[in-house]
Amino acid sequence: MKAMIFAAGLGTRLKPLTDTMPKALVPIAGKPLLQHVFDRLSAIGYDDFVVNTHHFADQIISYITSKATLPESSKVQISDEQPEALETGGGILKAEKLLSDAPDGHFLVHNVDILSDLDFDWFLEKVEPEALSTILVSERVTQRYFLFDEQMRLVGWTNIATGEVKSPFEGIDPAKCRKYAFAGIHCMSTKIFDVMKELGYEGRFSIVDFYLKACERHIIRGALPEQLSLVDVGKLSTLQVAEDFCKSH
């Protein structure tokens, strides 16, 4: 099974730690975030990894080649985003050649700074063959939410603090939609690369922007677990929360 791990981010909210190391190597409970994701995905059968790099890329590559702990049969390929980080959507498209051969026609995408107790068997069972992408969501309180219809099909996005709404569907009313926060994990069809090109995407772009355009004609489904413990290790104040999470899971 094939998975892409997003590790190219600058990690600006984790400064000063990320002044000397990439976010992927920030230690939590004695090991880097990247190793936590490797461990979690390896335990459920993922053995073919793509890791994108940009900020302190040499440190990530050195860790993978000399220190990372992985099953002997595992393979790790690097998608180097130099000289410019390509954001989430551009990073996926850049790695097309490394991802398009996913044996079951789907690949997982996992943010390196997400720790969770997600039941991956449940999540993968939610993936429909015809869906372009299945997005893990939660009921986390935030300002920005994906909007879904009653069948959990993506129809838009909103920022409740500013009132901004983005949707390809004219006149959409967020009050009549189901609002959930993105949880940093998706399962994508390899058909997504053709759709990106058909819609004119290239270079640097956000996967959220792409989803909000593609959902007009393609099925992008949200998956909401009944229970989910998740830590987004995005800022200094979450480091202790992440440590506590690892001790209890």
mmCIF file of C-alpha atoms in Angstrom:
data_model
loop_
_atom_site.group_PDB
_atom_site.id
_atom_site.type_symbol
_atom_site.label_atom_id
_atom_site.label_comp_id
_atom_site.label_asym_id
_atom_site.label_seq_id
_atom_site.Cartn_x
_atom_site.Cartn_y
_atom_site.Cartn_z
ATOM 1 C CA MET A 1 0.000 0.000 0.000
ATOM 2 C CA LYS A 2 1.241 3.443 -0.920
ATOM 3 C CA ALA A 3 1.204 6.621 1.158
ATOM 4 C CA MET A 4 2.504 10.160 0.764
ATOM 5 C CA ILE A 5 3.686 12.022 3.866
ATOM 6 C CA PHE A 6 3.683 15.816 3.689
ATOM 7 C CA ALA A 7 7.024 16.915 5.163
ATOM 8 C CA ALA A 8 7.931 19.972 3.058
ATOM 9 C CA GLY A 9 6.380 22.674 5.242
ATOM 10 C CA LEU A 10 8.390 25.493 6.804
ATOM 11 C CA GLY A 11 6.880 24.917 10.243
ATOM 12 C CA THR A 12 6.853 28.639 10.983
ATOM 13 C CA ARG A 13 4.529 28.249 13.974
ATOM 14 C CA LEU A 14 7.061 25.928 15.591
ATOM 15 C CA LYS A 15 9.871 28.495 15.591
ATOM 16 C CA PRO A 16 12.527 28.616 17.030
ATOM 17 C CA LEU A 17 12.696 24.794 16.768
ATOM 18 C CA THR A 18 12.306 24.958 12.997
ATOM 19 C CA ASP A 19 15.097 27.509 12.643
ATOM 20 C CA THR A 20 17.513 24.564 12.777
ATOM 21 C CA MET A 21 15.428 21.533 11.785
ATOM 22 C CA PRO A 22 12.433 20.647 9.622
ATOM 23 C CA LYS A 23 9.053 20.188 11.284
ATOM 24 C CA ALA A 24 9.159 16.506 10.303
ATOM 25 C CA LEU A 25 12.084 15.923 12.671
ATOM 26 C CA VAL A 26 10.703 17.780 15.698
ATOM 27 C CA PRO A 27 10.898 15.194 18.496
ATOM 28 C CA ILE A 28 7.783 14.031 20.324
ATOM 29 C CA ALA A 29 8.054 11.381 23.041
ATOM 30 C CA GLY A 30 11.614 10.580 22.031
ATOM 31 C CA LYS A 31 11.248 10.286 18.268
ATOM 32 C CA PRO A 32 10.615 12.604 15.292
ATOM 33 C CA LEU A 33 7.127 13.292 14.004
ATOM 34 C CA LEU A 34 8.079 11.571 10.745
ATOM 35 C CA GLN A 35 8.927 8.365 12.604
ATOM 36 C CA HIS A 36 5.583 8.463 14.406
ATOM 37 C CA VAL A 37 3.805 8.525 11.036
ATOM 38 C CA PHE A 38 6.046 5.780 9.621
ATOM 39 C CA ASP A 39 5.286 3.615 12.657
ATOM 40 C CA ARG A 40 1.549 4.200 12.490
ATOM 41 C CA LEU A 41 1.223 3.488 8.784
ATOM 42 C CA SER A 42 3.641 0.555 8.751
ATOM 43 C CA ALA A 43 1.595 -1.113 11.487
ATOM 44 C CA ILE A 44 -1.478 -1.181 9.232
ATOM 45 C CA GLY A 45 0.288 -2.456 6.118
ATOM 46 C CA TYR A 46 1.684 0.584 4.314
ATOM 47 C CA ASP A 47 5.102 -0.274 2.888
ATOM 48 C CA ASP A 48 5.601 2.156 -0.013
ATOM 49 C CA PHE A 49 6.155 5.760 1.047
ATOM 50 C CA VAL A 50 6.647 9.059 -0.748
ATOM 51 C CA VAL A 51 7.970 11.910 1.404
ATOM 52 C CA ASN A 52 8.053 15.429 -0.004
ATOM 53 C CA THR A 53 10.832 17.725 1.188
ATOM 54 C CA HIS A 54 11.837 21.386 1.013
ATOM 55 C CA HIS A 55 12.804 23.019 4.340
ATOM 56 C CA PHE A 56 16.039 21.375 5.554
ATOM 57 C CA ALA A 57 15.471 18.630 2.991
ATOM 58 C CA ASP A 58 18.980 17.248 3.559
ATOM 59 C CA GLN A 59 18.188 16.537 7.205
ATOM 60 C CA ILE A 60 15.042 14.587 6.298
ATOM 61 C CA ILE A 61 16.843 12.569 3.640
ATOM 62 C CA SER A 62 19.699 11.833 6.039
ATOM 63 C CA TYR A 63 17.245 10.678 8.711
ATOM 64 C CA ILE A 64 15.400 8.388 6.296
ATOM 65 C CA THR A 65 18.570 6.822 4.920
ATOM 66 C CA SER A 66 20.436 6.340 8.193
ATOM 67 C CA LYS A 67 18.137 6.497 11.213
ATOM 68 C CA ALA A 68 14.513 5.782 10.318
ATOM 69 C CA THR A 69 13.055 2.519 11.589
ATOM 70 C CA LEU A 70 10.968 0.734 8.965
ATOM 71 C CA PRO A 71 10.115 -2.869 8.085
ATOM 72 C CA GLU A 72 12.766 -4.384 5.835
ATOM 73 C CA SER A 73 10.380 -4.623 2.886
ATOM 74 C CA SER A 74 9.492 -0.918 2.983
ATOM 75 C CA LYS A 75 10.437 1.562 0.268
ATOM 76 C CA VAL A 76 10.776 5.328 0.712
ATOM 77 C CA GLN A 77 11.049 7.731 -2.218
ATOM 78 C CA ILE A 78 11.709 11.465 -1.972
ATOM 79 C CA SER A 79 9.811 14.137 -3.889
ATOM 80 C CA ASP A 80 12.121 17.143 -3.606
ATOM 81 C CA GLU A 81 10.389 20.520 -3.883
ATOM 82 C CA GLN A 82 13.254 22.849 -4.686
ATOM 83 C CA PRO A 83 13.562 25.761 -5.057
ATOM 84 C CA GLU A 84 9.959 26.431 -3.951
ATOM 85 C CA ALA A 85 7.594 24.468 -1.722
ATOM 86 C CA LEU A 86 4.524 23.676 -3.811
ATOM 87 C CA GLU A 87 1.855 23.595 -1.072
ATOM 88 C CA THR A 88 -0.399 20.590 -0.601
ATOM 89 C CA GLY A 89 -1.951 20.337 -4.051
ATOM 90 C CA GLY A 90 1.200 21.171 -5.974
ATOM 91 C CA GLY A 91 3.170 18.721 -3.851
ATOM 92 C CA ILE A 92 0.825 15.882 -4.772
ATOM 93 C CA LEU A 93 0.934 16.732 -8.478
ATOM 94 C CA LYS A 94 4.746 17.004 -8.396
ATOM 95 C CA ALA A 95 4.872 13.443 -7.012
ATOM 96 C CA GLU A 96 2.580 12.015 -9.712
ATOM 97 C CA LYS A 97 5.174 9.622 -11.129
ATOM 98 C CA LEU A 98 5.833 8.238 -7.650
ATOM 99 C CA LEU A 99 2.146 7.861 -6.742
ATOM 100 C CA SER A 100 0.297 6.952 -9.933
ATOM 101 C CA ASP A 101 1.296 3.282 -9.741
ATOM 102 C CA ALA A 102 -0.574 2.688 -6.465
ATOM 103 C CA PRO A 103 -1.603 -0.968 -6.806
ATOM 104 C CA ASP A 104 -5.259 -0.504 -5.838
ATOM 105 C CA GLY A 105 -5.703 2.825 -7.612
ATOM 106 C CA HIS A 106 -5.688 4.755 -4.330
ATOM 107 C CA PHE A 107 -2.989 6.265 -2.149
ATOM 108 C CA LEU A 108 -3.096 7.763 1.334
ATOM 109 C CA VAL A 109 -1.929 11.318 2.086
ATOM 110 C CA HIS A 110 -0.962 12.053 5.698
ATOM 111 C CA ASN A 111 0.297 15.328 7.188
ATOM 112 C CA VAL A 112 3.529 14.750 9.114
ATOM 113 C CA ASP A 113 2.291 16.835 12.045
ATOM 114 C CA ILE A 114 -0.871 14.806 12.695
ATOM 115 C CA LEU A 115 -1.003 12.272 15.517
ATOM 116 C CA SER A 116 -4.240 10.313 15.906
ATOM 117 C CA ASP A 117 -5.884 7.110 17.027
ATOM 118 C CA LEU A 118 -7.793 6.806 13.759
ATOM 119 C CA ASP A 119 -9.129 3.352 12.955
ATOM 120 C CA PHE A 120 -7.596 3.109 9.485
ATOM 121 C CA ASP A 121 -9.534 -0.041 8.631
ATOM 122 C CA TRP A 122 -12.745 1.915 9.191
ATOM 123 C CA PHE A 123 -11.441 4.871 7.196
ATOM 124 C CA LEU A 124 -10.384 2.785 4.203
ATOM 125 C CA GLU A 125 -13.742 1.002 4.205
ATOM 126 C CA LYS A 126 -15.322 4.430 3.671
ATOM 127 C CA VAL A 127 -13.404 4.916 0.414
ATOM 128 C CA GLU A 128 -15.760 4.526 -2.549
ATOM 129 C CA PRO A 129 -14.237 3.345 -5.851
ATOM 130 C CA GLU A 130 -15.807 6.261 -7.714
ATOM 131 C CA ALA A 131 -14.739 8.953 -5.235
ATOM 132 C CA LEU A 132 -11.911 11.228 -6.308
ATOM 133 C CA SER A 133 -10.891 11.674 -2.674
ATOM 134 C CA THR A 134 -12.105 10.730 0.789
ATOM 135 C CA ILE A 135 -11.263 13.296 3.466
ATOM 136 C CA LEU A 136 -11.006 12.563 7.157
ATOM 137 C CA VAL A 137 -12.937 15.197 9.114
ATOM 138 C CA SER A 138 -13.744 15.851 12.739
ATOM 139 C CA GLU A 139 -16.045 17.955 14.894
ATOM 140 C CA ARG A 140 -13.094 19.991 16.168
ATOM 141 C CA VAL A 141 -13.914 23.613 16.986
ATOM 142 C CA THR A 142 -12.139 25.925 14.545
ATOM 143 C CA GLN A 143 -12.853 28.885 12.259
ATOM 144 C CA ARG A 144 -12.568 27.119 8.916
ATOM 145 C CA TYR A 145 -14.831 24.260 7.919
ATOM 146 C CA PHE A 146 -15.541 22.104 4.912
ATOM 147 C CA LEU A 147 -19.226 22.070 3.973
ATOM 148 C CA PHE A 148 -20.968 18.784 3.131
ATOM 149 C CA ASP A 149 -24.444 17.773 2.043
ATOM 150 C CA GLU A 150 -26.492 15.108 3.828
ATOM 151 C CA GLN A 151 -24.610 12.365 1.972
ATOM 152 C CA MET A 152 -21.277 13.787 3.150
ATOM 153 C CA ARG A 153 -20.376 14.966 -0.325
ATOM 154 C CA LEU A 154 -18.175 18.070 -0.327
ATOM 155 C CA VAL A 155 -20.029 21.182 -1.523
ATOM 156 C CA GLY A 156 -17.987 24.086 -0.174
ATOM 157 C CA TRP A 157 -15.924 25.750 2.553
ATOM 158 C CA THR A 158 -16.511 28.544 5.025
ATOM 159 C CA ASN A 159 -14.656 30.727 7.509
ATOM 160 C CA ILE A 160 -17.173 31.384 10.266
ATOM 161 C CA ALA A 161 -15.082 34.218 11.717
ATOM 162 C CA THR A 162 -15.194 36.280 8.528
ATOM 163 C CA GLY A 163 -18.333 34.868 6.919
ATOM 164 C CA GLU A 164 -16.397 33.938 3.781
ATOM 165 C CA VAL A 165 -17.913 31.101 1.749
ATOM 166 C CA LYS A 166 -16.323 29.282 -1.191
ATOM 167 C CA SER A 167 -18.311 26.885 -3.350
ATOM 168 C CA PRO A 168 -18.843 26.064 -7.018
ATOM 169 C CA PHE A 169 -22.570 25.839 -6.255
ATOM 170 C CA GLU A 170 -24.322 29.199 -6.520
ATOM 171 C CA GLY A 171 -26.314 30.375 -3.527
ATOM 172 C CA ILE A 172 -25.101 27.711 -1.119
ATOM 173 C CA ASP A 173 -26.242 28.277 2.477
ATOM 174 C CA PRO A 174 -23.690 27.119 5.089
ATOM 175 C CA ALA A 175 -26.462 26.962 7.690
ATOM 176 C CA LYS A 176 -28.044 24.116 5.721
ATOM 177 C CA CYS A 177 -24.776 22.187 5.339
ATOM 178 C CA ARG A 178 -22.880 19.863 7.621
ATOM 179 C CA LYS A 179 -19.731 21.657 8.838
ATOM 180 C CA TYR A 180 -16.626 19.673 9.772
ATOM 181 C CA ALA A 181 -12.940 20.430 10.229
ATOM 182 C CA PHE A 182 -10.301 18.826 8.034
ATOM 183 C CA ALA A 183 -8.155 16.322 9.941
ATOM 184 C CA GLY A 184 -5.026 16.159 7.754
ATOM 185 C CA ILE A 185 -5.555 12.683 6.248
ATOM 186 C CA HIS A 186 -7.068 11.812 2.851
ATOM 187 C CA CYS A 187 -7.294 8.788 0.571
ATOM 188 C CA MET A 188 -7.077 9.773 -3.082
ATOM 189 C CA SER A 189 -7.795 8.065 -6.361
ATOM 190 C CA THR A 190 -4.930 8.074 -8.854
ATOM 191 C CA LYS A 191 -7.442 9.685 -11.239
ATOM 192 C CA ILE A 192 -6.868 12.906 -9.311
ATOM 193 C CA PHE A 193 -3.830 13.747 -11.440
ATOM 194 C CA ASP A 194 -5.860 13.834 -14.659
ATOM 195 C CA VAL A 195 -8.509 15.996 -13.004
ATOM 196 C CA MET A 196 -5.872 18.436 -11.736
ATOM 197 C CA LYS A 197 -4.549 18.860 -15.267
ATOM 198 C CA GLU A 198 -8.030 19.101 -16.795
ATOM 199 C CA LEU A 199 -8.849 21.942 -14.408
ATOM 200 C CA GLY A 200 -5.618 23.761 -15.280
ATOM 201 C CA TYR A 201 -3.706 23.231 -12.050
ATOM 202 C CA GLU A 202 0.073 23.318 -12.102
ATOM 203 C CA GLY A 203 2.951 24.535 -9.952
ATOM 204 C CA ARG A 204 2.058 25.753 -6.465
ATOM 205 C CA PHE A 205 -1.519 25.367 -5.257
ATOM 206 C CA SER A 206 -3.588 24.246 -2.278
ATOM 207 C CA ILE A 207 -5.387 20.916 -2.292
ATOM 208 C CA VAL A 208 -8.311 22.682 -0.597
ATOM 209 C CA ASP A 209 -8.629 25.116 -3.513
ATOM 210 C CA PHE A 210 -8.533 22.176 -5.899
ATOM 211 C CA TYR A 211 -11.187 20.276 -3.945
ATOM 212 C CA LEU A 212 -13.479 23.293 -3.971
ATOM 213 C CA LYS A 213 -13.299 23.462 -7.746
ATOM 214 C CA ALA A 214 -13.326 19.730 -8.452
ATOM 215 C CA CYS A 215 -16.297 18.951 -6.187
ATOM 216 C CA GLU A 216 -18.688 20.467 -8.727
ATOM 217 C CA ARG A 217 -18.255 17.482 -11.063
ATOM 218 C CA HIS A 218 -16.444 14.868 -9.010
ATOM 219 C CA ILE A 219 -17.298 13.031 -5.810
ATOM 220 C CA ILE A 220 -15.196 14.163 -2.859
ATOM 221 C CA ARG A 221 -16.528 12.550 0.278
ATOM 222 C CA GLY A 222 -16.003 13.328 3.950
ATOM 223 C CA ALA A 223 -15.522 10.566 6.518
ATOM 224 C CA LEU A 224 -16.477 11.389 10.115
ATOM 225 C CA PRO A 225 -15.483 8.852 12.799
ATOM 226 C CA GLU A 226 -17.736 8.415 15.806
ATOM 227 C CA GLN A 227 -14.684 8.847 18.007
ATOM 228 C CA LEU A 228 -11.335 10.380 17.119
ATOM 229 C CA SER A 229 -8.479 11.660 19.236
ATOM 230 C CA LEU A 230 -6.197 13.844 17.153
ATOM 231 C CA VAL A 231 -3.356 16.271 17.808
ATOM 232 C CA ASP A 232 -2.247 18.771 15.182
ATOM 233 C CA VAL A 233 1.359 19.468 16.212
ATOM 234 C CA GLY A 234 1.400 22.825 14.485
ATOM 235 C CA LYS A 235 2.574 25.210 17.169
ATOM 236 C CA LEU A 236 4.688 25.267 20.304
ATOM 237 C CA SER A 237 1.678 25.127 22.613
ATOM 238 C CA THR A 238 0.696 21.716 21.212
ATOM 239 C CA LEU A 239 4.031 20.010 21.933
ATOM 240 C CA GLN A 240 3.090 19.003 25.470
ATOM 241 C CA VAL A 241 -0.356 17.919 24.276
ATOM 242 C CA ALA A 242 1.376 15.685 21.740
ATOM 243 C CA GLU A 243 3.685 14.256 24.404
ATOM 244 C CA ASP A 244 0.691 13.431 26.604
ATOM 245 C CA PHE A 245 -1.146 11.888 23.654
ATOM 246 C CA CYS A 246 1.771 9.555 22.888
ATOM 247 C CA LYS A 247 2.002 8.475 26.515
ATOM 248 C CA SER A 248 -1.677 7.541 26.600
ATOM 249 C CA HIS A 249 -1.929 5.778 23.212
#
